[in-house]
Amino acid sequence: MKYYSTNHNAPEVSLAEAVVQGLAPDRGLYMPEKIKKLPQSFFDTIADKNFHEIATTVAEAFFGEDIPKADLDKIVCDTLSFDTPVVKVEDNIYSLELFHGPTLAFKDVGGRFMARMLSYFISKENDKRHVTVLVATSGDTGSAVANGFLGVEGIDVVVLYPKGLVSEIQEKQFTTLGQNITALEIEGTFDDCQRLVKSAFMDADLNAAMKLTSANSINVARFLPQAFYYFNGYAQLRRKGVKGDIVVCVPSGNFGNITAGLFAKRMGLPIKRFIAANNSNDIFLEYLNTGEYKPRASVATLANAMDVGDPSNFARILDLYDNSHKAITAEISGYRYSDDQIRNTVADTFKRTGYLLDPHGACGFQALKDGLKEEETGLFLETAHPAKFLETVESITHEKVAIPARLANFMKGKKLSIELSADFNDFKNFLFEKNKRQ
Ligand SMILES: *Cc1c(COP(=O)(O)O)cnc(C)c1O
């Protein structure tokens, strides 16, 4: 299958090229040239299928032309070493829990898949130089990608994160690993980190010297596999007796997760409509309301993985709907929540139902409550485990949160990050020096 750039000013490429390059040379994001519909028979029997069966079918529709089935199935099943259970929170509202992976956030799915697909492709290349994966993180991407790639032969990972703007638990998950993982603590915001990464890809000197790729949700190998769990969530709702089309609500920052859901819908998954939940960084909501997209600097919130002022995947949404604001608003609505509202939702939901939300899931849950009609059934994506935001959550509920063992283990490690300014020349020099040492 060919992949084109959302800017339509770069040549079409193969899957392998799209995965290795990350971003297209015209700074656009790669899109598959077609989205295959799955047959009705697949949906008729989906309630009888397990996650691996569902995900291998979805993966084949995306990648089946480019990777032999046995290799692809192995990548999919190695990636999905954990489940994504659906839990009923209250009448008509269900949580799709995406935090059962190694770093307790949904990004484990994309991170693990991309690591496996990238190493599959580079093992087939003649150019045996190391690949350097650059990843900017607002908190959870760094850990999912770093842990996905840890110890993978031939690949180095450089994680850039904003100093002081990620929680200690998040930071420990990617700064303590060592081996082929380097963490850079940037004096700036997430948007600065993202700008540094994008600039590195555009820099001729760097690209002549090194093989760079990206593991942000701009990479198709991270972005597309996120569709898997939408199908798995739907299958579970069917098993629970839910009928008809569902409403799906996604707490959104860079909009990769929700865009994967839009792809699932195009493939035939019975989703009636989507709700995008924002924190105070409500650039997308403003677009829905006004038709104008006005990126701006992000502000720090309790749901920090959604603190994005210029969501990369907005370009993919526009492309998917042929730039039609009317078509987009027909399928996606939006809500925004302040930190106070997030706190209220976590406290109130815990008190009423016993279900503990993390600050991101709280936006998703509340948007579903605010947007769902009486006859509808809604599924929100619980994108991280509440223990990842321990201090915040405990200060709201005044109860101790049990810390899962895999999280406690990270906390024992020693932070190994390197501090750097947000100036591109400093970053460039760092990469050159690092490359020389190899
Ligand atoms: C990354 C992240 C989000 C936002 O996902 P996008 O794909 O960037 O929209 C939401 N919640 C959590 C916990 C995250 O880590």
CSV table of C-alpha atoms and ligand atoms in Angstrom, one decimal:
chain,number,residue,atom,x,y,z
A,1,MET,CA,0.0,0.0,0.0
A,2,LYS,CA,1.2,3.5,-0.8
A,3,TYR,CA,1.3,6.3,1.8
A,4,TYR,CA,0.8,10.0,0.8
A,5,SER,CA,1.6,13.2,2.7
A,6,THR,CA,-1.2,15.3,4.1
A,7,ASN,CA,0.6,18.3,2.5
A,8,HIS,CA,0.4,16.6,-0.9
A,9,ASN,CA,3.8,18.0,-1.8
A,10,ALA,CA,6.0,14.9,-1.4
A,11,PRO,CA,6.2,11.6,-3.3
A,12,GLU,CA,4.1,8.7,-2.2
A,13,VAL,CA,6.1,6.1,-0.3
A,14,SER,CA,5.9,2.5,0.8
A,15,LEU,CA,5.0,1.5,4.3
A,16,ALA,CA,8.6,0.8,5.1
A,17,GLU,CA,9.6,4.3,4.0
A,18,ALA,CA,6.8,5.9,5.9
A,19,VAL,CA,7.8,4.1,9.1
A,20,VAL,CA,11.5,4.8,8.8
A,21,GLN,CA,11.0,8.5,7.8
A,22,GLY,CA,8.2,9.3,10.2
A,23,LEU,CA,7.4,12.7,8.9
A,24,ALA,CA,7.1,13.3,5.1
A,25,PRO,CA,9.7,15.7,3.5
A,26,ASP,CA,7.1,18.4,3.0
A,27,ARG,CA,6.4,18.2,6.8
A,28,GLY,CA,3.1,16.5,6.2
A,29,LEU,CA,1.9,13.4,7.9
A,30,TYR,CA,1.6,10.1,6.1
A,31,MET,CA,-1.8,8.6,5.3
A,32,PRO,CA,-2.6,5.3,3.7
A,33,GLU,CA,-3.9,5.7,0.2
A,34,LYS,CA,-7.0,3.6,1.1
A,35,ILE,CA,-8.9,2.4,4.2
A,36,LYS,CA,-10.3,-1.0,3.6
A,37,LYS,CA,-13.8,-1.8,4.9
A,38,LEU,CA,-14.0,-5.1,6.8
A,39,PRO,CA,-16.7,-7.5,5.7
A,40,GLN,CA,-20.0,-7.6,7.5
A,41,SER,CA,-19.3,-11.2,8.5
A,42,PHE,CA,-16.4,-9.9,10.7
A,43,PHE,CA,-18.7,-7.6,12.6
A,44,ASP,CA,-21.5,-10.3,12.9
A,45,THR,CA,-19.1,-12.6,14.7
A,46,ILE,CA,-16.9,-10.0,16.5
A,47,ALA,CA,-18.4,-10.8,19.9
A,48,ASP,CA,-17.0,-14.4,19.6
A,49,LYS,CA,-13.4,-13.2,18.8
A,50,ASN,CA,-10.5,-12.5,21.2
A,51,PHE,CA,-8.2,-9.5,21.0
A,52,HIS,CA,-5.5,-11.2,19.0
A,53,GLU,CA,-8.0,-12.5,16.5
A,54,ILE,CA,-9.6,-9.1,16.1
A,55,ALA,CA,-6.3,-7.2,16.0
A,56,THR,CA,-4.7,-9.5,13.4
A,57,THR,CA,-7.7,-9.0,11.1
A,58,VAL,CA,-7.5,-5.2,11.5
A,59,ALA,CA,-3.7,-5.2,11.0
A,60,GLU,CA,-4.0,-7.2,7.8
A,61,ALA,CA,-6.4,-4.6,6.3
A,62,PHE,CA,-3.7,-1.9,7.0
A,63,PHE,CA,-0.4,-3.8,6.5
A,64,GLY,CA,-1.3,-7.1,4.8
A,65,GLU,CA,0.0,-6.0,1.4
A,66,ASP,CA,3.4,-5.1,2.8
A,67,ILE,CA,4.2,-7.7,5.5
A,68,PRO,CA,3.8,-11.5,5.2
A,69,LYS,CA,0.9,-12.7,7.4
A,70,ALA,CA,3.1,-14.8,9.8
A,71,ASP,CA,5.4,-11.9,10.4
A,72,LEU,CA,2.6,-9.4,10.9
A,73,ASP,CA,0.7,-11.7,13.2
A,74,LYS,CA,3.8,-12.1,15.4
A,75,ILE,CA,4.3,-8.3,15.6
A,76,VAL,CA,0.6,-7.9,16.6
A,77,CYS,CA,0.5,-10.6,19.2
A,78,ASP,CA,3.9,-9.6,20.7
A,79,THR,CA,2.6,-6.0,21.0
A,80,LEU,CA,-0.7,-7.0,22.6
A,81,SER,CA,0.7,-8.9,25.6
A,82,PHE,CA,-2.1,-7.4,27.8
A,83,ASP,CA,-5.8,-6.9,27.5
A,84,THR,CA,-8.0,-3.7,27.1
A,85,PRO,CA,-11.0,-4.6,29.3
A,86,VAL,CA,-14.3,-2.7,29.2
A,87,VAL,CA,-15.8,-1.8,32.6
A,88,LYS,CA,-19.2,-0.5,33.3
A,89,VAL,CA,-19.1,2.8,35.3
A,90,GLU,CA,-22.7,3.6,35.3
A,91,ASP,CA,-25.8,3.2,33.2
A,92,ASN,CA,-24.9,3.5,29.5
A,93,ILE,CA,-21.4,4.6,30.2
A,94,TYR,CA,-18.4,2.2,29.9
A,95,SER,CA,-14.7,2.6,30.3
A,96,LEU,CA,-12.3,1.1,27.8
A,97,GLU,CA,-9.3,0.6,30.1
A,98,LEU,CA,-6.1,1.1,28.1
A,99,PHE,CA,-3.7,1.1,31.0
A,100,HIS,CA,-2.9,-2.6,31.5
A,101,GLY,CA,0.3,-2.5,29.5
A,102,PRO,CA,3.9,-2.1,30.8
A,103,THR,CA,3.9,1.7,31.3
A,104,LEU,CA,0.2,1.9,32.3
A,105,ALA,CA,-1.1,4.1,29.4
A,106,PHE,CA,-2.6,3.5,26.0
A,107,LYS,CA,0.6,4.5,24.3
A,108,ASP,CA,2.0,1.1,25.1
A,109,VAL,CA,0.1,-0.3,22.1
A,110,GLY,CA,1.5,2.1,19.6
A,111,GLY,CA,4.9,2.2,21.2
A,112,ARG,CA,5.3,-1.6,21.2
A,113,PHE,CA,3.9,-2.0,17.8
A,114,MET,CA,6.2,0.6,16.2
A,115,ALA,CA,9.3,-0.8,17.9
A,116,ARG,CA,8.5,-4.2,16.4
A,117,MET,CA,7.6,-3.0,13.0
A,118,LEU,CA,10.6,-0.7,12.7
A,119,SER,CA,13.0,-3.4,13.7
A,120,TYR,CA,11.3,-5.7,11.2
A,121,PHE,CA,11.9,-3.2,8.4
A,122,ILE,CA,15.5,-2.2,9.3
A,123,SER,CA,16.5,-5.9,9.5
A,124,LYS,CA,15.6,-6.0,5.8
A,125,GLU,CA,17.7,-3.0,4.8
A,126,ASN,CA,21.2,-2.9,3.4
A,127,ASP,CA,22.1,0.3,5.3
A,128,LYS,CA,23.3,-1.2,8.6
A,129,ARG,CA,23.9,2.2,10.4
A,130,HIS,CA,22.0,2.6,13.7
A,131,VAL,CA,18.6,4.2,13.5
A,132,THR,CA,18.0,7.0,16.0
A,133,VAL,CA,14.4,7.4,17.1
A,134,LEU,CA,13.5,10.9,18.2
A,135,VAL,CA,10.5,11.3,20.4
A,136,ALA,CA,9.1,14.4,22.1
A,137,THR,CA,6.9,13.6,25.1
A,138,SER,CA,4.4,15.4,27.2
A,139,GLY,CA,4.6,12.6,29.7
A,140,ASP,CA,3.4,9.2,28.5
A,141,THR,CA,4.8,8.8,25.0
A,142,GLY,CA,8.3,8.8,26.2
A,143,SER,CA,7.8,5.9,28.6
A,144,ALA,CA,5.8,3.8,26.1
A,145,VAL,CA,8.3,4.3,23.3
A,146,ALA,CA,11.4,3.9,25.4
A,147,ASN,CA,10.1,0.7,27.0
A,148,GLY,CA,8.9,-0.5,23.6
A,149,PHE,CA,12.4,-0.1,22.1
A,150,LEU,CA,14.5,-1.0,25.2
A,151,GLY,CA,17.3,-3.3,24.2
A,152,VAL,CA,16.2,-3.5,20.5
A,153,GLU,CA,19.3,-4.1,18.4
A,154,GLY,CA,20.3,-1.4,15.9
A,155,ILE,CA,18.0,1.3,17.4
A,156,ASP,CA,18.8,4.2,19.7
A,157,VAL,CA,16.1,6.3,21.3
A,158,VAL,CA,16.3,9.9,22.3
A,159,VAL,CA,13.4,11.1,24.4
A,160,LEU,CA,12.9,14.9,24.8
A,161,TYR,CA,10.7,16.1,27.6
A,162,PRO,CA,9.8,19.5,29.2
A,163,LYS,CA,11.7,20.1,32.4
A,164,GLY,CA,9.4,20.2,35.4
A,165,LEU,CA,6.2,19.5,33.4
A,166,VAL,CA,5.9,15.7,33.7
A,167,SER,CA,5.1,13.8,36.9
A,168,GLU,CA,7.9,12.1,38.8
A,169,ILE,CA,6.4,8.7,38.0
A,170,GLN,CA,6.2,9.5,34.3
A,171,GLU,CA,9.8,10.8,34.3
A,172,LYS,CA,11.1,7.7,36.0
A,173,GLN,CA,9.6,5.5,33.4
A,174,PHE,CA,11.9,6.8,30.6
A,175,THR,CA,14.9,8.4,32.4
A,176,THR,CA,16.0,5.3,34.4
A,177,LEU,CA,16.3,2.8,31.6
A,178,GLY,CA,19.9,3.4,30.3
A,179,GLN,CA,21.1,1.0,27.5
A,180,ASN,CA,19.9,2.4,24.1
A,181,ILE,CA,17.6,5.0,25.7
A,182,THR,CA,18.8,8.6,26.3
A,183,ALA,CA,16.5,11.2,28.0
A,184,LEU,CA,16.9,14.9,27.4
A,185,GLU,CA,15.4,17.3,29.9
A,186,ILE,CA,14.5,20.4,27.8
A,187,GLU,CA,14.2,23.9,29.3
A,188,GLY,CA,10.9,24.6,27.6
A,189,THR,CA,7.4,23.2,27.0
A,190,PHE,CA,6.2,20.1,25.1
A,191,ASP,CA,5.7,22.3,22.0
A,192,ASP,CA,9.4,23.2,22.2
A,193,CYS,CA,10.3,19.5,22.3
A,194,GLN,CA,8.1,18.8,19.4
A,195,ARG,CA,9.6,21.7,17.4
A,196,LEU,CA,13.1,20.4,18.1
A,197,VAL,CA,12.2,17.0,16.8
A,198,LYS,CA,10.5,18.3,13.7
A,199,SER,CA,13.4,20.7,13.0
A,200,ALA,CA,15.9,17.8,13.3
A,201,PHE,CA,14.1,15.9,10.5
A,202,MET,CA,14.3,19.0,8.3
A,203,ASP,CA,18.0,19.6,8.9
A,204,ALA,CA,20.1,18.5,6.0
A,205,ASP,CA,23.4,18.1,7.9
A,206,LEU,CA,21.9,15.9,10.5
A,207,ASN,CA,20.1,13.8,8.0
A,208,ALA,CA,23.3,13.3,6.0
A,209,ALA,CA,25.1,12.1,9.1
A,210,MET,CA,22.4,10.0,10.8
A,211,LYS,CA,19.4,7.9,10.1
A,212,LEU,CA,16.7,9.6,12.1
A,213,THR,CA,13.1,8.6,12.6
A,214,SER,CA,10.2,9.7,14.8
A,215,ALA,CA,8.1,7.8,17.2
A,216,ASN,CA,5.5,10.4,17.9
A,217,SER,CA,1.9,9.7,16.9
A,218,ILE,CA,2.8,11.2,13.6
A,219,ASN,CA,4.4,7.8,12.7
A,220,VAL,CA,2.0,5.6,11.0
A,221,ALA,CA,3.3,2.5,12.9
A,222,ARG,CA,2.3,4.1,16.1
A,223,PHE,CA,-0.8,5.7,15.0
A,224,LEU,CA,-2.7,3.0,13.1
A,225,PRO,CA,-2.4,0.1,15.6
A,226,GLN,CA,-4.4,2.2,18.0
A,227,ALA,CA,-7.4,1.2,15.9
A,228,PHE,CA,-7.1,-2.3,17.4
A,229,TYR,CA,-8.7,-1.6,20.7
A,230,TYR,CA,-11.7,0.3,19.4
A,231,PHE,CA,-12.7,-3.0,17.7
A,232,ASN,CA,-11.9,-4.9,20.9
A,233,GLY,CA,-13.9,-2.5,23.0
A,234,TYR,CA,-16.9,-2.8,20.7
A,235,ALA,CA,-16.7,-6.6,20.8
A,236,GLN,CA,-16.8,-6.5,24.6
A,237,LEU,CA,-19.8,-4.2,24.6
A,238,ARG,CA,-21.6,-6.7,22.4
A,239,ARG,CA,-20.8,-9.5,24.8
A,240,LYS,CA,-22.3,-7.3,27.5
A,241,GLY,CA,-25.5,-7.1,25.5
A,242,VAL,CA,-25.1,-3.6,24.1
A,243,LYS,CA,-26.8,-3.3,20.7
A,244,GLY,CA,-26.6,-0.7,18.0
A,245,ASP,CA,-24.1,2.0,17.2
A,246,ILE,CA,-22.1,3.4,20.1
A,247,VAL,CA,-20.8,6.8,20.9
A,248,VAL,CA,-17.0,7.0,21.6
A,249,CYS,CA,-15.3,9.7,23.6
A,250,VAL,CA,-11.6,10.2,23.5
A,251,PRO,CA,-9.5,12.5,25.8
A,252,SER,CA,-7.4,14.2,23.2
A,253,GLY,CA,-4.1,16.0,23.0
A,254,ASN,CA,-2.2,15.4,19.8
A,255,PHE,CA,-5.3,13.7,18.4
A,256,GLY,CA,-3.6,10.5,17.3
A,257,ASN,CA,-5.8,8.3,19.4
A,258,ILE,CA,-9.1,9.7,18.2
A,259,THR,CA,-7.9,9.7,14.6
A,260,ALA,CA,-7.3,6.0,14.8
A,261,GLY,CA,-10.9,5.7,16.0
A,262,LEU,CA,-12.0,7.6,13.0
A,263,PHE,CA,-10.2,5.1,10.8
A,264,ALA,CA,-11.9,2.2,12.7
A,265,LYS,CA,-15.3,3.8,11.9
A,266,ARG,CA,-14.3,4.1,8.2
A,267,MET,CA,-13.5,0.4,8.3
A,268,GLY,CA,-17.1,-0.3,9.3
A,269,LEU,CA,-17.0,-0.3,13.1
A,270,PRO,CA,-20.5,0.7,14.2
A,271,ILE,CA,-19.6,4.0,15.9
A,272,LYS,CA,-22.3,6.6,15.6
A,273,ARG,CA,-20.2,9.6,16.4
A,274,PHE,CA,-17.2,10.7,18.4
A,275,ILE,CA,-16.7,13.2,21.2
A,276,ALA,CA,-13.3,14.8,21.7
A,277,ALA,CA,-12.6,15.8,25.3
A,278,ASN,CA,-10.1,18.6,25.8
A,279,ASN,CA,-8.6,20.2,28.9
A,280,SER,CA,-8.0,23.9,28.9
A,281,ASN,CA,-6.0,23.4,25.7
A,282,ASP,CA,-9.1,23.6,23.6
A,283,ILE,CA,-7.8,24.5,20.1
A,284,PHE,CA,-9.8,21.7,18.5
A,285,LEU,CA,-13.0,22.6,20.3
A,286,GLU,CA,-12.6,26.1,19.0
A,287,TYR,CA,-12.1,24.8,15.5
A,288,LEU,CA,-15.4,22.8,15.9
A,289,ASN,CA,-17.2,25.9,17.1
A,290,THR,CA,-15.8,28.5,14.6
A,291,GLY,CA,-14.3,26.6,11.7
A,292,GLU,CA,-11.0,28.3,12.3
A,293,TYR,CA,-7.9,26.4,13.5
A,294,LYS,CA,-5.7,28.7,15.6
A,295,PRO,CA,-2.8,26.9,17.3
A,296,ARG,CA,-1.4,28.6,20.4
A,297,ALA,CA,1.0,27.9,23.1
A,298,SER,CA,-0.1,25.1,25.4
A,299,VAL,CA,-0.9,25.7,29.1
A,300,ALA,CA,-0.1,23.2,31.9
A,301,THR,CA,-3.1,21.3,33.3
A,302,LEU,CA,-3.7,18.3,35.5
A,303,ALA,CA,-4.2,16.2,32.4
A,304,ASN,CA,-0.7,17.0,31.2
A,305,ALA,CA,-0.5,14.4,28.4
A,306,MET,CA,-3.2,16.5,26.7
A,307,ASP,CA,-1.4,19.8,27.0
A,308,VAL,CA,-0.9,20.4,23.3
A,309,GLY,CA,-1.3,23.7,21.6
A,310,ASP,CA,-0.9,22.6,18.0
A,311,PRO,CA,-2.2,19.0,17.6
A,312,SER,CA,-0.2,17.2,14.9
A,313,ASN,CA,-2.9,14.8,13.9
A,314,PHE,CA,-5.3,17.7,13.1
A,315,ALA,CA,-3.8,17.5,9.6
A,316,ARG,CA,-4.9,13.9,9.3
A,317,ILE,CA,-8.5,14.7,10.4
A,318,LEU,CA,-8.7,17.5,7.9
A,319,ASP,CA,-7.4,15.1,5.2
A,320,LEU,CA,-9.9,12.3,6.2
A,321,TYR,CA,-12.8,14.7,5.8
A,322,ASP,CA,-11.5,16.6,2.7
A,323,ASN,CA,-11.1,19.8,4.7
A,324,SER,CA,-14.8,20.0,5.3
A,325,HIS,CA,-15.7,21.6,8.6
A,326,LYS,CA,-19.3,20.5,8.0
A,327,ALA,CA,-18.3,16.9,7.6
A,328,ILE,CA,-16.1,17.0,10.7
A,329,THR,CA,-18.7,18.5,13.0
A,330,ALA,CA,-21.3,16.0,11.7
A,331,GLU,CA,-19.2,13.2,13.3
A,332,ILE,CA,-17.2,14.8,16.1
A,333,SER,CA,-18.3,17.1,18.9
A,334,GLY,CA,-16.2,18.5,21.7
A,335,TYR,CA,-16.0,19.6,25.3
A,336,ARG,CA,-13.4,21.2,27.4
A,337,TYR,CA,-12.7,21.0,31.2
A,338,SER,CA,-10.7,23.1,33.5
A,339,ASP,CA,-8.6,21.7,36.3
A,340,ASP,CA,-11.4,22.4,38.8
A,341,GLN,CA,-13.9,20.5,36.7
A,342,ILE,CA,-11.4,17.6,36.4
A,343,ARG,CA,-11.0,17.5,40.1
A,344,ASN,CA,-14.8,17.6,40.6
A,345,THR,CA,-15.3,14.7,38.2
A,346,VAL,CA,-12.7,12.5,39.8
A,347,ALA,CA,-14.1,13.1,43.3
A,348,ASP,CA,-17.8,12.8,42.3
A,349,THR,CA,-17.4,9.7,40.2
A,350,PHE,CA,-15.3,8.0,42.9
A,351,LYS,CA,-17.9,8.8,45.5
A,352,ARG,CA,-20.9,7.8,43.5
A,353,THR,CA,-19.6,4.8,41.7
A,354,GLY,CA,-16.4,3.7,43.3
A,355,TYR,CA,-14.6,4.0,39.9
A,356,LEU,CA,-11.3,5.9,40.1
A,357,LEU,CA,-10.6,8.0,37.0
A,358,ASP,CA,-7.2,9.5,36.1
A,359,PRO,CA,-7.3,13.2,35.1
A,360,HIS,CA,-7.4,12.3,31.4
A,361,GLY,CA,-10.0,9.7,31.7
A,362,ALA,CA,-12.0,12.2,33.8
A,363,CYS,CA,-12.2,14.5,30.8
A,364,GLY,CA,-13.4,11.6,28.7
A,365,PHE,CA,-16.0,10.4,31.2
A,366,GLN,CA,-17.4,13.9,31.8
A,367,ALA,CA,-17.6,14.7,28.1
A,368,LEU,CA,-19.6,11.5,27.6
A,369,LYS,CA,-21.9,12.4,30.5
A,370,ASP,CA,-22.4,15.8,29.1
A,371,GLY,CA,-22.8,14.7,25.5
A,372,LEU,CA,-24.6,11.4,25.6
A,373,LYS,CA,-28.3,11.3,24.7
A,374,GLU,CA,-30.6,9.1,26.8
A,375,GLU,CA,-31.0,6.3,24.3
A,376,GLU,CA,-27.3,6.1,23.5
A,377,THR,CA,-24.5,3.9,24.9
A,378,GLY,CA,-21.1,5.5,25.3
A,379,LEU,CA,-17.6,4.2,25.7
A,380,PHE,CA,-14.8,6.5,26.9
A,381,LEU,CA,-11.1,5.7,26.7
A,382,GLU,CA,-9.5,5.5,30.1
A,383,THR,CA,-6.1,6.4,28.7
A,384,ALA,CA,-3.9,6.0,31.8
A,385,HIS,CA,-3.9,4.3,35.2
A,386,PRO,CA,-4.7,6.7,38.1
A,387,ALA,CA,-1.6,5.7,40.0
A,388,LYS,CA,0.5,7.5,37.3
A,389,PHE,CA,-0.9,10.7,38.7
A,390,LEU,CA,-0.7,9.6,42.3
A,391,GLU,CA,-0.4,13.0,44.1
A,392,THR,CA,-3.2,14.6,42.1
A,393,VAL,CA,-5.6,11.7,42.5
A,394,GLU,CA,-4.9,11.2,46.2
A,395,SER,CA,-5.2,14.9,46.9
A,396,ILE,CA,-8.7,14.7,45.3
A,397,THR,CA,-10.1,11.5,46.9
A,398,HIS,CA,-8.1,11.6,50.2
A,399,GLU,CA,-7.6,7.9,49.8
A,400,LYS,CA,-4.4,6.0,49.0
A,401,VAL,CA,-4.1,4.6,45.5
A,402,ALA,CA,-2.7,1.1,45.2
A,403,ILE,CA,0.4,1.2,43.0
A,404,PRO,CA,0.7,-1.6,40.6
A,405,ALA,CA,4.0,-3.6,40.9
A,406,ARG,CA,5.3,-2.7,37.5
A,407,LEU,CA,5.0,1.0,38.3
A,408,ALA,CA,6.6,0.6,41.7
A,409,ASN,CA,9.6,-1.0,40.0
A,410,PHE,CA,10.3,2.0,37.9
A,411,MET,CA,10.3,4.2,41.0
A,412,LYS,CA,13.3,2.4,42.4
A,413,GLY,CA,15.5,3.3,39.4
A,414,LYS,CA,18.0,6.3,39.2
A,415,LYS,CA,17.2,9.3,36.9
A,416,LEU,CA,19.8,9.5,34.1
A,417,SER,CA,18.7,12.5,32.0
A,418,ILE,CA,20.8,15.2,30.4
A,419,GLU,CA,19.6,18.9,30.6
A,420,LEU,CA,19.5,20.9,27.4
A,421,SER,CA,18.2,24.3,26.3
A,422,ALA,CA,15.3,24.6,23.8
A,423,ASP,CA,17.7,26.0,21.2
A,424,PHE,CA,17.9,23.9,18.1
A,425,ASN,CA,21.7,24.4,17.7
A,426,ASP,CA,22.3,22.8,21.2
A,427,PHE,CA,20.1,19.8,20.2
A,428,LYS,CA,21.9,19.5,16.9
A,429,ASN,CA,25.3,19.5,18.5
A,430,PHE,CA,24.1,16.9,21.1
A,431,LEU,CA,23.0,14.6,18.3
A,432,PHE,CA,26.3,15.0,16.4
A,433,GLU,CA,28.4,14.3,19.5
A,434,LYS,CA,26.2,11.3,20.3
A,435,ASN,CA,26.6,10.0,16.7
A,436,LYS,CA,30.4,10.3,16.9
A,437,ARG,CA,30.6,8.2,20.0
A,438,GLN,CA,28.8,5.3,18.2
B,1,LIG,C1,-1.1,10.9,25.1
B,1,LIG,C2,-2.2,10.9,26.0
B,1,LIG,C3,-3.5,11.4,25.7
B,1,LIG,C4,-3.7,12.1,24.4
B,1,LIG,O1,-3.7,11.3,23.3
B,1,LIG,P1,-3.5,11.9,21.8
B,1,LIG,O2,-3.4,10.7,20.9
B,1,LIG,O3,-2.2,12.7,21.8
B,1,LIG,O4,-4.7,12.7,21.5
B,1,LIG,C5,-4.5,11.3,26.6
B,1,LIG,N1,-4.4,10.6,27.8
B,1,LIG,C6,-3.2,10.1,28.1
B,1,LIG,C7,-3.1,9.5,29.4
B,1,LIG,C8,-2.1,10.2,27.3
B,1,LIG,O5,-0.9,9.7,27.6
